PDB file of C-alpha atoms in Angstrom:
ATOM      1  CA  MET A   1     -51.420 -54.410  62.595  1.00  0.00           C
ATOM      2  CA  ARG A   2     -53.477 -56.792  60.506  1.00  0.00           C
ATOM      3  CA  ARG A   3     -50.522 -59.217  60.351  1.00  0.00           C
ATOM      4  CA  THR A   4     -50.123 -59.024  64.130  1.00  0.00           C
ATOM      5  CA  LEU A   5     -53.800 -59.866  64.628  1.00  0.00           C
ATOM      6  CA  LEU A   6     -53.506 -62.767  62.158  1.00  0.00           C
ATOM      7  CA  VAL A   7     -50.486 -64.245  63.953  1.00  0.00           C
ATOM      8  CA  ALA A   8     -52.187 -63.818  67.315  1.00  0.00           C
ATOM      9  CA  GLY A   9     -55.285 -65.563  65.961  1.00  0.00           C
ATOM     10  CA  LEU A  10     -53.276 -68.495  64.647  1.00  0.00           C
ATOM     11  CA  LEU A  11     -51.500 -68.859  67.970  1.00  0.00           C
ATOM     12  CA  TRP A  12     -54.850 -68.845  69.784  1.00  0.00           C
ATOM     13  CA  VAL A  13     -56.235 -71.580  67.487  1.00  0.00           C
ATOM     14  CA  ALA A  14     -53.131 -73.729  67.908  1.00  0.00           C
ATOM     15  CA  THR A  15     -53.159 -73.321  71.684  1.00  0.00           C
ATOM     16  CA  ALA A  16     -56.866 -73.976  71.989  1.00  0.00           C
ATOM     17  CA  GLY A  17     -56.645 -77.099  69.850  1.00  0.00           C
ATOM     18  CA  ALA A  18     -53.722 -78.540  71.814  1.00  0.00           C
ATOM     19  CA  ALA A  19     -54.959 -77.707  75.284  1.00  0.00           C
ATOM     20  CA  PRO A  20     -57.123 -80.815  75.873  1.00  0.00           C
ATOM     21  CA  CYS A  21     -54.163 -83.065  74.966  1.00  0.00           C
ATOM     22  CA  GLN A  22     -51.666 -81.191  77.085  1.00  0.00           C
ATOM     23  CA  THR A  23     -53.657 -80.785  80.273  1.00  0.00           C
ATOM     24  CA  ALA A  24     -55.245 -84.271  80.712  1.00  0.00           C
ATOM     25  CA  PRO A  25     -56.506 -83.641  84.276  1.00  0.00           C
ATOM     26  CA  ASP A  26     -57.316 -87.371  84.745  1.00  0.00           C
ATOM     27  CA  ALA A  27     -53.923 -88.604  83.516  1.00  0.00           C
ATOM     28  CA  ALA A  28     -52.860 -89.882  86.947  1.00  0.00           C
ATOM     29  CA  GLU A  29     -56.137 -91.768  87.373  1.00  0.00           C
ATOM     30  CA  LEU A  30     -55.847 -93.362  83.919  1.00  0.00           C
ATOM     31  CA  ARG A  31     -52.222 -94.356  84.496  1.00  0.00           C
ATOM     32  CA  ALA A  32     -53.195 -95.968  87.796  1.00  0.00           C
ATOM     33  CA  LEU A  33     -56.094 -97.762  86.093  1.00  0.00           C
ATOM     34  CA  LEU A  34     -53.748 -99.134  83.433  1.00  0.00           C
ATOM     35  CA  ALA A  35     -51.227-100.300  86.052  1.00  0.00           C
ATOM     36  CA  GLU A  36     -53.994-101.996  88.052  1.00  0.00           C
ATOM     37  CA  PHE A  37     -55.274-103.695  84.900  1.00  0.00           C
ATOM     38  CA  LEU A  38     -51.865-105.032  83.828  1.00  0.00           C
ATOM     39  CA  ALA A  39     -51.251-106.413  87.313  1.00  0.00           C
ATOM     40  CA  GLY A  40     -54.656-108.117  87.194  1.00  0.00           C
ATOM     41  CA  ALA A  41     -54.095-109.419  83.663  1.00  0.00           C
ATOM     42  CA  SER A  42     -50.772-110.890  84.834  1.00  0.00           C
ATOM     43  CA  ARG A  43     -52.679-113.047  87.335  1.00  0.00           C
ATOM     44  CA  ASN A  44     -55.650-113.591  84.976  1.00  0.00           C
ATOM     45  CA  ASP A  45     -58.073-111.774  87.297  1.00  0.00           C
ATOM     46  CA  ALA A  46     -61.562-111.848  85.745  1.00  0.00           C
ATOM     47  CA  ALA A  47     -62.881-109.116  88.061  1.00  0.00           C
ATOM     48  CA  VAL A  48     -60.156-106.715  86.912  1.00  0.00           C
ATOM     49  CA  HIS A  49     -60.940-107.444  83.261  1.00  0.00           C
ATOM     50  CA  ASP A  50     -64.653-106.900  83.880  1.00  0.00           C
ATOM     51  CA  ARG A  51     -63.941-103.541  85.522  1.00  0.00           C
ATOM     52  CA  PHE A  52     -61.568-102.358  82.789  1.00  0.00           C
ATOM     53  CA  TRP A  53     -63.492-103.185  79.588  1.00  0.00           C
ATOM     54  CA  ALA A  54     -66.741-101.459  78.597  1.00  0.00           C
ATOM     55  CA  GLU A  55     -69.625-103.629  77.399  1.00  0.00           C
ATOM     56  CA  SER A  56     -69.403-101.969  73.966  1.00  0.00           C
ATOM     57  CA  LEU A  57     -65.678-102.722  73.595  1.00  0.00           C
ATOM     58  CA  VAL A  58     -64.183-103.316  70.146  1.00  0.00           C
ATOM     59  CA  TYR A  59     -60.733-104.906  70.491  1.00  0.00           C
ATOM     60  CA  THR A  60     -58.578-105.254  67.363  1.00  0.00           C
ATOM     61  CA  ARG A  61     -55.875-107.832  67.957  1.00  0.00           C
ATOM     62  CA  SER A  62     -52.443-107.710  66.385  1.00  0.00           C
ATOM     63  CA  THR A  63     -53.564-110.539  64.082  1.00  0.00           C
ATOM     64  CA  GLY A  64     -56.291-108.281  62.638  1.00  0.00           C
ATOM     65  CA  ARG A  65     -59.150-110.123  64.355  1.00  0.00           C
ATOM     66  CA  ARG A  66     -61.786-108.046  66.151  1.00  0.00           C
ATOM     67  CA  ILE A  67     -63.380-109.291  69.356  1.00  0.00           C
ATOM     68  CA  GLY A  68     -65.612-107.910  72.093  1.00  0.00           C
ATOM     69  CA  LYS A  69     -65.728-108.016  75.866  1.00  0.00           C
ATOM     70  CA  ALA A  70     -67.723-111.269  75.948  1.00  0.00           C
ATOM     71  CA  GLU A  71     -64.948-113.146  74.117  1.00  0.00           C
ATOM     72  CA  ILE A  72     -62.253-111.699  76.349  1.00  0.00           C
ATOM     73  CA  MET A  73     -64.146-112.671  79.511  1.00  0.00           C
ATOM     74  CA  ARG A  74     -64.780-116.180  78.173  1.00  0.00           C
ATOM     75  CA  ASP A  75     -61.073-116.685  77.467  1.00  0.00           C
ATOM     76  CA  VAL A  76     -60.069-115.326  80.877  1.00  0.00           C
ATOM     77  CA  ARG A  77     -62.528-117.527  82.785  1.00  0.00           C
ATOM     78  CA  SER A  78     -61.637-120.679  80.827  1.00  0.00           C
ATOM     79  CA  ALA A  79     -57.865-120.295  81.337  1.00  0.00           C
ATOM     80  CA  PRO A  80     -56.291-122.896  83.670  1.00  0.00           C
ATOM     81  CA  PRO A  81     -55.522-121.641  87.189  1.00  0.00           C
ATOM     82  CA  ALA A  82     -51.977-120.605  87.964  1.00  0.00           C
ATOM     83  CA  GLY A  83     -49.748-123.345  89.324  1.00  0.00           C
ATOM     84  CA  PRO A  84     -46.799-125.645  88.550  1.00  0.00           C
ATOM     85  CA  GLY A  85     -46.632-126.585  84.883  1.00  0.00           C
ATOM     86  CA  VAL A  86     -48.935-123.760  83.784  1.00  0.00           C
ATOM     87  CA  ALA A  87     -47.389-121.018  81.641  1.00  0.00           C
ATOM     88  CA  HIS A  88     -47.512-117.599  83.301  1.00  0.00           C
ATOM     89  CA  THR A  89     -47.268-114.230  81.538  1.00  0.00           C
ATOM     90  CA  SER A  90     -46.577-110.969  83.331  1.00  0.00           C
ATOM     91  CA  TYR A  91     -47.251-107.592  81.694  1.00  0.00           C
ATOM     92  CA  SER A  92     -45.811-104.120  82.117  1.00  0.00           C
ATOM     93  CA  ALA A  93     -46.132-100.775  80.328  1.00  0.00           C
ATOM     94  CA  GLU A  94     -43.559 -98.264  79.130  1.00  0.00           C
ATOM     95  CA  ASP A  95     -43.800 -94.887  77.392  1.00  0.00           C
ATOM     96  CA  VAL A  96     -47.354 -94.274  78.641  1.00  0.00           C
ATOM     97  CA  ALA A  97     -48.944 -91.121  77.191  1.00  0.00           C
ATOM     98  CA  VAL A  98     -52.419 -89.754  77.978  1.00  0.00           C
ATOM     99  CA  GLN A  99     -54.483 -87.359  75.880  1.00  0.00           C
ATOM    100  CA  GLN A 100     -57.809 -86.208  77.299  1.00  0.00           C
ATOM    101  CA  PHE A 101     -60.733 -84.596  75.527  1.00  0.00           C
ATOM    102  CA  GLY A 102     -63.341 -84.022  78.209  1.00  0.00           C
ATOM    103  CA  ASP A 103     -64.879 -87.381  79.108  1.00  0.00           C
ATOM    104  CA  THR A 104     -62.872 -89.168  76.409  1.00  0.00           C
ATOM    105  CA  ALA A 105     -59.196 -90.092  76.643  1.00  0.00           C
ATOM    106  CA  VAL A 106     -56.644 -91.830  74.452  1.00  0.00           C
ATOM    107  CA  VAL A 107     -53.884 -93.798  76.191  1.00  0.00           C
ATOM    108  CA  THR A 108     -50.880 -95.030  74.210  1.00  0.00           C
ATOM    109  CA  PHE A 109     -48.092 -97.210  75.574  1.00  0.00           C
ATOM    110  CA  ARG A 110     -45.612 -99.971  74.838  1.00  0.00           C
ATOM    111  CA  LEU A 111     -46.795-103.265  76.354  1.00  0.00           C
ATOM    112  CA  LYS A 112     -44.144-105.775  77.369  1.00  0.00           C
ATOM    113  CA  GLY A 113     -44.999-109.396  78.082  1.00  0.00           C
ATOM    114  CA  ALA A 114     -42.800-112.049  79.674  1.00  0.00           C
ATOM    115  CA  ALA A 115     -44.196-115.590  79.361  1.00  0.00           C
ATOM    116  CA  GLU A 116     -42.642-118.012  81.853  1.00  0.00           C
ATOM    117  CA  HIS A 117     -42.852-121.742  81.212  1.00  0.00           C
ATOM    118  CA  ALA A 118     -40.804-124.879  81.745  1.00  0.00           C
ATOM    119  CA  GLY A 119     -38.620-124.167  78.725  1.00  0.00           C
ATOM    120  CA  GLY A 120     -37.687-120.601  79.694  1.00  0.00           C
ATOM    121  CA  THR A 121     -39.003-117.086  79.077  1.00  0.00           C
ATOM    122  CA  GLU A 122     -40.571-115.692  75.915  1.00  0.00           C
ATOM    123  CA  LEU A 123     -40.590-111.899  75.529  1.00  0.00           C
ATOM    124  CA  SER A 124     -43.050-109.908  73.426  1.00  0.00           C
ATOM    125  CA  GLU A 125     -43.792-106.248  72.765  1.00  0.00           C
ATOM    126  CA  TYR A 126     -46.892-104.470  71.470  1.00  0.00           C
ATOM    127  CA  LEU A 127     -47.757-100.873  70.685  1.00  0.00           C
ATOM    128  CA  ASN A 128     -51.186-100.412  72.255  1.00  0.00           C
ATOM    129  CA  THR A 129     -53.741 -97.641  71.878  1.00  0.00           C
ATOM    130  CA  GLY A 130     -56.772 -97.547  74.154  1.00  0.00           C
ATOM    131  CA  THR A 131     -59.740 -95.208  73.914  1.00  0.00           C
ATOM    132  CA  PHE A 132     -61.511 -94.597  77.233  1.00  0.00           C
ATOM    133  CA  VAL A 133     -64.834 -92.987  78.032  1.00  0.00           C
ATOM    134  CA  LYS A 134     -65.828 -91.699  81.474  1.00  0.00           C
ATOM    135  CA  HIS A 135     -69.364 -92.666  82.479  1.00  0.00           C
ATOM    136  CA  ASP A 136     -70.858 -92.160  85.950  1.00  0.00           C
ATOM    137  CA  GLY A 137     -67.420 -91.101  87.169  1.00  0.00           C
ATOM    138  CA  ARG A 138     -65.685 -94.276  85.947  1.00  0.00           C
ATOM    139  CA  TRP A 139     -63.242 -94.714  83.071  1.00  0.00           C
ATOM    140  CA  GLN A 140     -63.581 -97.804  80.852  1.00  0.00           C
ATOM    141  CA  ALA A 141     -61.930 -98.845  77.591  1.00  0.00           C
ATOM    142  CA  VAL A 142     -64.333 -98.770  74.636  1.00  0.00           C
ATOM    143  CA  ALA A 143     -61.782 -99.402  71.859  1.00  0.00           C
ATOM    144  CA  TRP A 144     -58.391-101.078  71.787  1.00  0.00           C
ATOM    145  CA  GLN A 145     -55.755-101.573  69.110  1.00  0.00           C
ATOM    146  CA  ALA A 146     -52.722-103.810  69.564  1.00  0.00           C
ATOM    147  CA  THR A 147     -49.841-103.845  67.082  1.00  0.00           C
ATOM    148  CA  ARG A 148     -47.107-106.376  67.651  1.00  0.00           C
ATOM    149  CA  VAL A 149     -43.522-105.154  67.534  1.00  0.00           C
ATOM    150  CA  PRO A 150     -41.660-107.740  65.421  1.00  0.00           C
ATOM    151  CA  LEU A 151     -38.979-109.684  67.226  1.00  0.00           C
ATOM    152  CA  ALA A 152     -35.425-109.496  66.003  1.00  0.00           C
ATOM    153  CA  GLU A 153     -34.776-112.662  63.994  1.00  0.00           C
ATOM    154  CA  ASP A 154     -32.132-113.930  66.416  1.00  0.00           C
ATOM    155  CA  GLU A 155     -34.537-113.547  69.354  1.00  0.00           C
ATOM    156  CA  ALA A 156     -37.385-115.201  67.417  1.00  0.00           C
ATOM    157  CA  ARG A 157     -35.085-118.101  66.545  1.00  0.00           C
ATOM    158  CA  ARG A 158     -34.024-118.442  70.182  1.00  0.00           C
ATOM    159  CA  GLN A 159     -37.610-118.439  71.440  1.00  0.00           C
ATOM    160  CA  ALA A 160     -38.700-121.031  68.864  1.00  0.00           C
ATOM    161  CA  ALA A 161     -35.803-123.282  69.898  1.00  0.00           C
ATOM    162  CA  VAL A 162     -36.857-122.897  73.546  1.00  0.00           C
ATOM    163  CA  ALA A 163     -40.441-123.876  72.641  1.00  0.00           C
ATOM    164  CA  ASP A 164     -39.172-126.920  70.722  1.00  0.00           C
ATOM    165  CA  SER A 165     -37.078-128.002  73.706  1.00  0.00           C
ATOM    166  CA  ALA A 166     -40.004-127.474  76.101  1.00  0.00           C
ATOM    167  CA  LEU A 167     -42.356-129.525  73.899  1.00  0.00           C
ATOM    168  CA  HIS A 168     -39.982-132.480  73.704  1.00  0.00           C
ATOM    169  CA  GLY A 169     -39.251-132.233  77.423  1.00  0.00           C
ATOM    170  CA  ALA A 170     -42.980-132.356  78.200  1.00  0.00           C
ATOM    171  CA  LEU A 171     -43.394-135.391  75.913  1.00  0.00           C
ATOM    172  CA  LEU A 172     -40.535-137.219  77.633  1.00  0.00           C
ATOM    173  CA  GLY A 173     -41.886-136.418  81.092  1.00  0.00           C
ATOM    174  CA  ALA A 174     -45.536-137.076  80.113  1.00  0.00           C
ATOM    175  CA  ASP A 175     -46.210-133.609  81.562  1.00  0.00           C
ATOM    176  CA  VAL A 176     -49.661-132.828  80.215  1.00  0.00           C
ATOM    177  CA  LYS A 177     -49.939-129.501  82.065  1.00  0.00           C
ATOM    178  CA  ALA A 178     -46.717-128.247  80.513  1.00  0.00           C
ATOM    179  CA  LEU A 179     -47.522-129.609  77.048  1.00  0.00           C
ATOM    180  CA  GLU A 180     -51.095-128.341  76.661  1.00  0.00           C
ATOM    181  CA  PRO A 181     -50.301-124.583  76.468  1.00  0.00           C
ATOM    182  CA  LEU A 182     -47.584-125.336  73.891  1.00  0.00           C
ATOM    183  CA  LEU A 183     -50.088-126.868  71.452  1.00  0.00           C
ATOM    184  CA  ASP A 184     -52.351-124.889  69.151  1.00  0.00           C
ATOM    185  CA  ASP A 185     -56.004-125.986  69.110  1.00  0.00           C
ATOM    186  CA  GLY A 186     -55.502-127.283  65.575  1.00  0.00           C
ATOM    187  CA  PHE A 187     -52.263-129.179  66.260  1.00  0.00           C
ATOM    188  CA  VAL A 188     -51.738-132.346  64.196  1.00  0.00           C
ATOM    189  CA  TRP A 189     -48.819-134.779  64.385  1.00  0.00           C
ATOM    190  CA  VAL A 190     -48.245-136.879  61.251  1.00  0.00           C
ATOM    191  CA  HIS A 191     -46.227-139.976  62.180  1.00  0.00           C
ATOM    192  CA  SER A 192     -43.793-141.900  60.015  1.00  0.00           C
ATOM    193  CA  ASP A 193     -46.378-144.625  59.326  1.00  0.00           C
ATOM    194  CA  GLY A 194     -48.844-142.026  58.007  1.00  0.00           C
ATOM    195  CA  HIS A 195     -51.321-141.900  60.882  1.00  0.00           C
ATOM    196  CA  ARG A 196     -52.422-138.501  62.231  1.00  0.00           C
ATOM    197  CA  LEU A 197     -52.647-137.583  65.895  1.00  0.00           C
ATOM    198  CA  THR A 198     -54.466-134.470  67.114  1.00  0.00           C
ATOM    199  CA  GLY A 199     -53.370-132.462  70.116  1.00  0.00           C
ATOM    200  CA  SER A 200     -56.285-133.684  72.251  1.00  0.00           C
ATOM    201  CA  GLN A 201     -55.523-137.314  71.336  1.00  0.00           C
ATOM    202  CA  LEU A 202     -51.852-136.864  72.229  1.00  0.00           C
ATOM    203  CA  LEU A 203     -52.694-135.316  75.593  1.00  0.00           C
ATOM    204  CA  GLU A 204     -55.116-138.138  76.388  1.00  0.00           C
ATOM    205  CA  GLN A 205     -52.556-140.813  75.514  1.00  0.00           C
ATOM    206  CA  LEU A 206     -50.017-139.212  77.848  1.00  0.00           C
ATOM    207  CA  ARG A 207     -52.590-138.603  80.570  1.00  0.00           C
ATOM    208  CA  SER A 208     -53.784-142.229  80.530  1.00  0.00           C
ATOM    209  CA  GLY A 209     -50.298-143.741  80.340  1.00  0.00           C
ATOM    210  CA  ALA A 210     -50.983-145.341  76.959  1.00  0.00           C
ATOM    211  CA  LEU A 211     -47.925-143.455  75.632  1.00  0.00           C
ATOM    212  CA  ARG A 212     -44.659-143.196  77.532  1.00  0.00           C
ATOM    213  CA  TYR A 213     -41.182-142.242  76.392  1.00  0.00           C
ATOM    214  CA  THR A 214     -37.993-143.424  78.098  1.00  0.00           C
ATOM    215  CA  LYS A 215     -35.746-141.654  75.606  1.00  0.00           C
ATOM    216  CA  LEU A 216     -36.344-138.562  73.465  1.00  0.00           C
ATOM    217  CA  ASP A 217     -33.076-136.979  72.372  1.00  0.00           C
ATOM    218  CA  ARG A 218     -32.652-134.246  69.753  1.00  0.00           C
ATOM    219  CA  SER A 219     -29.711-133.338  67.558  1.00  0.00           C
ATOM    220  CA  ASP A 220     -28.827-131.268  64.476  1.00  0.00           C
ATOM    221  CA  VAL A 221     -31.639-128.820  65.320  1.00  0.00           C
ATOM    222  CA  SER A 222     -32.085-125.824  63.004  1.00  0.00           C
ATOM    223  CA  VAL A 223     -34.672-123.044  63.152  1.00  0.00           C
ATOM    224  CA  SER A 224     -35.877-120.806  60.322  1.00  0.00           C
ATOM    225  CA  ILE A 225     -38.150-117.799  60.848  1.00  0.00           C
ATOM    226  CA  HIS A 226     -40.804-116.661  58.388  1.00  0.00           C
ATOM    227  CA  GLY A 227     -42.643-113.687  59.900  1.00  0.00           C
ATOM    228  CA  SER A 228     -44.664-115.008  62.835  1.00  0.00           C
ATOM    229  CA  THR A 229     -44.001-118.643  61.850  1.00  0.00           C
ATOM    230  CA  ALA A 230     -41.022-120.787  62.809  1.00  0.00           C
ATOM    231  CA  VAL A 231     -39.978-124.091  61.268  1.00  0.00           C
ATOM    232  CA  VAL A 232     -37.802-126.329  63.430  1.00  0.00           C
ATOM    233  CA  ARG A 233     -35.998-129.272  61.849  1.00  0.00           C
ATOM    234  CA  GLY A 234     -33.928-131.876  63.630  1.00  0.00           C
ATOM    235  CA  ALA A 235     -33.023-135.514  64.227  1.00  0.00           C
ATOM    236  CA  SER A 236     -34.306-137.484  67.179  1.00  0.00           C
ATOM    237  CA  SER A 237     -33.605-140.789  68.886  1.00  0.00           C
ATOM    238  CA  ARG A 238     -36.761-142.096  70.548  1.00  0.00           C
ATOM    239  CA  GLN A 239     -37.748-145.081  72.629  1.00  0.00           C
ATOM    240  CA  ARG A 240     -41.147-145.783  74.174  1.00  0.00           C
ATOM    241  CA  SER A 241     -41.990-147.905  77.209  1.00  0.00           C
ATOM    242  CA  ALA A 242     -45.713-147.826  76.381  1.00  0.00           C
ATOM    243  CA  ILE A 243     -47.284-147.791  72.915  1.00  0.00           C
ATOM    244  CA  PRO A 244     -50.932-146.746  72.397  1.00  0.00           C
ATOM    245  CA  GLU A 245     -51.766-149.698  70.173  1.00  0.00           C
ATOM    246  CA  SER A 246     -50.075-152.080  72.650  1.00  0.00           C
ATOM    247  CA  PRO A 247     -49.633-150.316  76.036  1.00  0.00           C
ATOM    248  CA  SER A 248     -48.075-153.334  77.729  1.00  0.00           C
ATOM    249  CA  THR A 249     -45.129-153.374  75.333  1.00  0.00           C
ATOM    250  CA  GLY A 250     -42.495-150.858  74.293  1.00  0.00           C
ATOM    251  CA  ASP A 251     -39.811-150.350  71.720  1.00  0.00           C
ATOM    252  CA  PRO A 252     -37.039-152.967  72.056  1.00  0.00           C
ATOM    253  CA  ALA A 253     -34.421-150.340  71.163  1.00  0.00           C
ATOM    254  CA  PRO A 254     -34.219-146.616  70.371  1.00  0.00           C
ATOM    255  CA  ARG A 255     -35.318-145.632  66.880  1.00  0.00           C
ATOM    256  CA  ALA A 256     -34.017-142.761  64.780  1.00  0.00           C
ATOM    257  CA  PHE A 257     -36.313-140.134  63.262  1.00  0.00           C
ATOM    258  CA  PHE A 258     -36.211-136.846  61.439  1.00  0.00           C
ATOM    259  CA  TYR A 259     -38.787-134.322  62.583  1.00  0.00           C
ATOM    260  CA  THR A 260     -40.212-131.008  61.391  1.00  0.00           C
ATOM    261  CA  LEU A 261     -42.093-128.844  63.879  1.00  0.00           C
ATOM    262  CA  THR A 262     -44.077-125.775  62.772  1.00  0.00           C
ATOM    263  CA  LEU A 263     -44.712-123.066  65.363  1.00  0.00           C
ATOM    264  CA  VAL A 264     -46.717-119.847  65.213  1.00  0.00           C
ATOM    265  CA  GLN A 265     -46.818-116.883  67.560  1.00  0.00           C
ATOM    266  CA  ASP A 266     -50.075-116.609  69.481  1.00  0.00           C
ATOM    267  CA  GLY A 267     -50.457-113.823  72.030  1.00  0.00           C
ATOM    268  CA  GLY A 268     -46.703-113.542  72.451  1.00  0.00           C
ATOM    269  CA  ALA A 269     -46.135-117.291  72.901  1.00  0.00           C
ATOM    270  CA  TRP A 270     -44.984-119.853  70.352  1.00  0.00           C
ATOM    271  CA  LYS A 271     -47.453-122.679  69.792  1.00  0.00           C
ATOM    272  CA  ALA A 272     -47.044-125.876  67.802  1.00  0.00           C
ATOM    273  CA  VAL A 273     -49.491-126.231  64.918  1.00  0.00           C
ATOM    274  CA  ALA A 274     -47.975-129.241  63.156  1.00  0.00           C
ATOM    275  CA  MET A 275     -45.277-131.878  63.536  1.00  0.00           C
ATOM    276  CA  HIS A 276     -44.104-134.474  61.049  1.00  0.00           C
ATOM    277  CA  THR A 277     -41.766-137.372  61.849  1.00  0.00           C
ATOM    278  CA  SER A 278     -40.170-139.747  59.364  1.00  0.00           C
ATOM    279  CA  ARG A 279     -37.652-142.588  59.474  1.00  0.00           C
ATOM    280  CA  PRO A 280     -34.224-142.125  57.860  1.00  0.00           C
TER     281      PRO A 280
END
């Protein structure tokens, strides 16, 4: 009899402890909120972001950096508007699970991102955990944790090669809109004569017409992956029709170079942080 009562008591404790997770009466509402948010994030909708994140939000990025709502809203509002030449990322969720504990809920899911740009599509996956609190009848995320799912090496190598091709294509076409999202804020290009060119200086030279390429071929390209960093090495034949130090003149003939391009993953996209060119 005593054993029967003990077993019954243990079953009651287990059932009572699991009940809030299993019932989740607001699961449908939270799933709809997540779907609405991902659709808004795909079009960079500031109003959707403002609705979704609580003022007290603590967001831990996959890089280990913690940010708040103010930083997210600043980044969203400063992003270039959608249009030709501007990279576009669409987001979707899989394996969504909701656990509810009264006015608190934990939502876990697999986030998939597809970044579309001139060079092709870059895919990324994250395991996300969001903690929501219901206040005045409205759910908002108060904590967020994103953990990047590592790419298979072959896929990482492919994506880095696509980014390399897109960067050189944008240089050849003087396409500033396509080139800008491919460059990290700290990008530096060290030329064969030793001078350094920052990303902002490169964009300005292309924008003003001070730098123009008529030929920019690549060959013998190889890509090596080191975690979230890619190193691209290759040979290049280049000819300019406009030179910054003498815009009215160009190269009399194509010139051969070796180049090394270093890329890092940033928010699912590969960005160039450094390039070095040298003469054979």
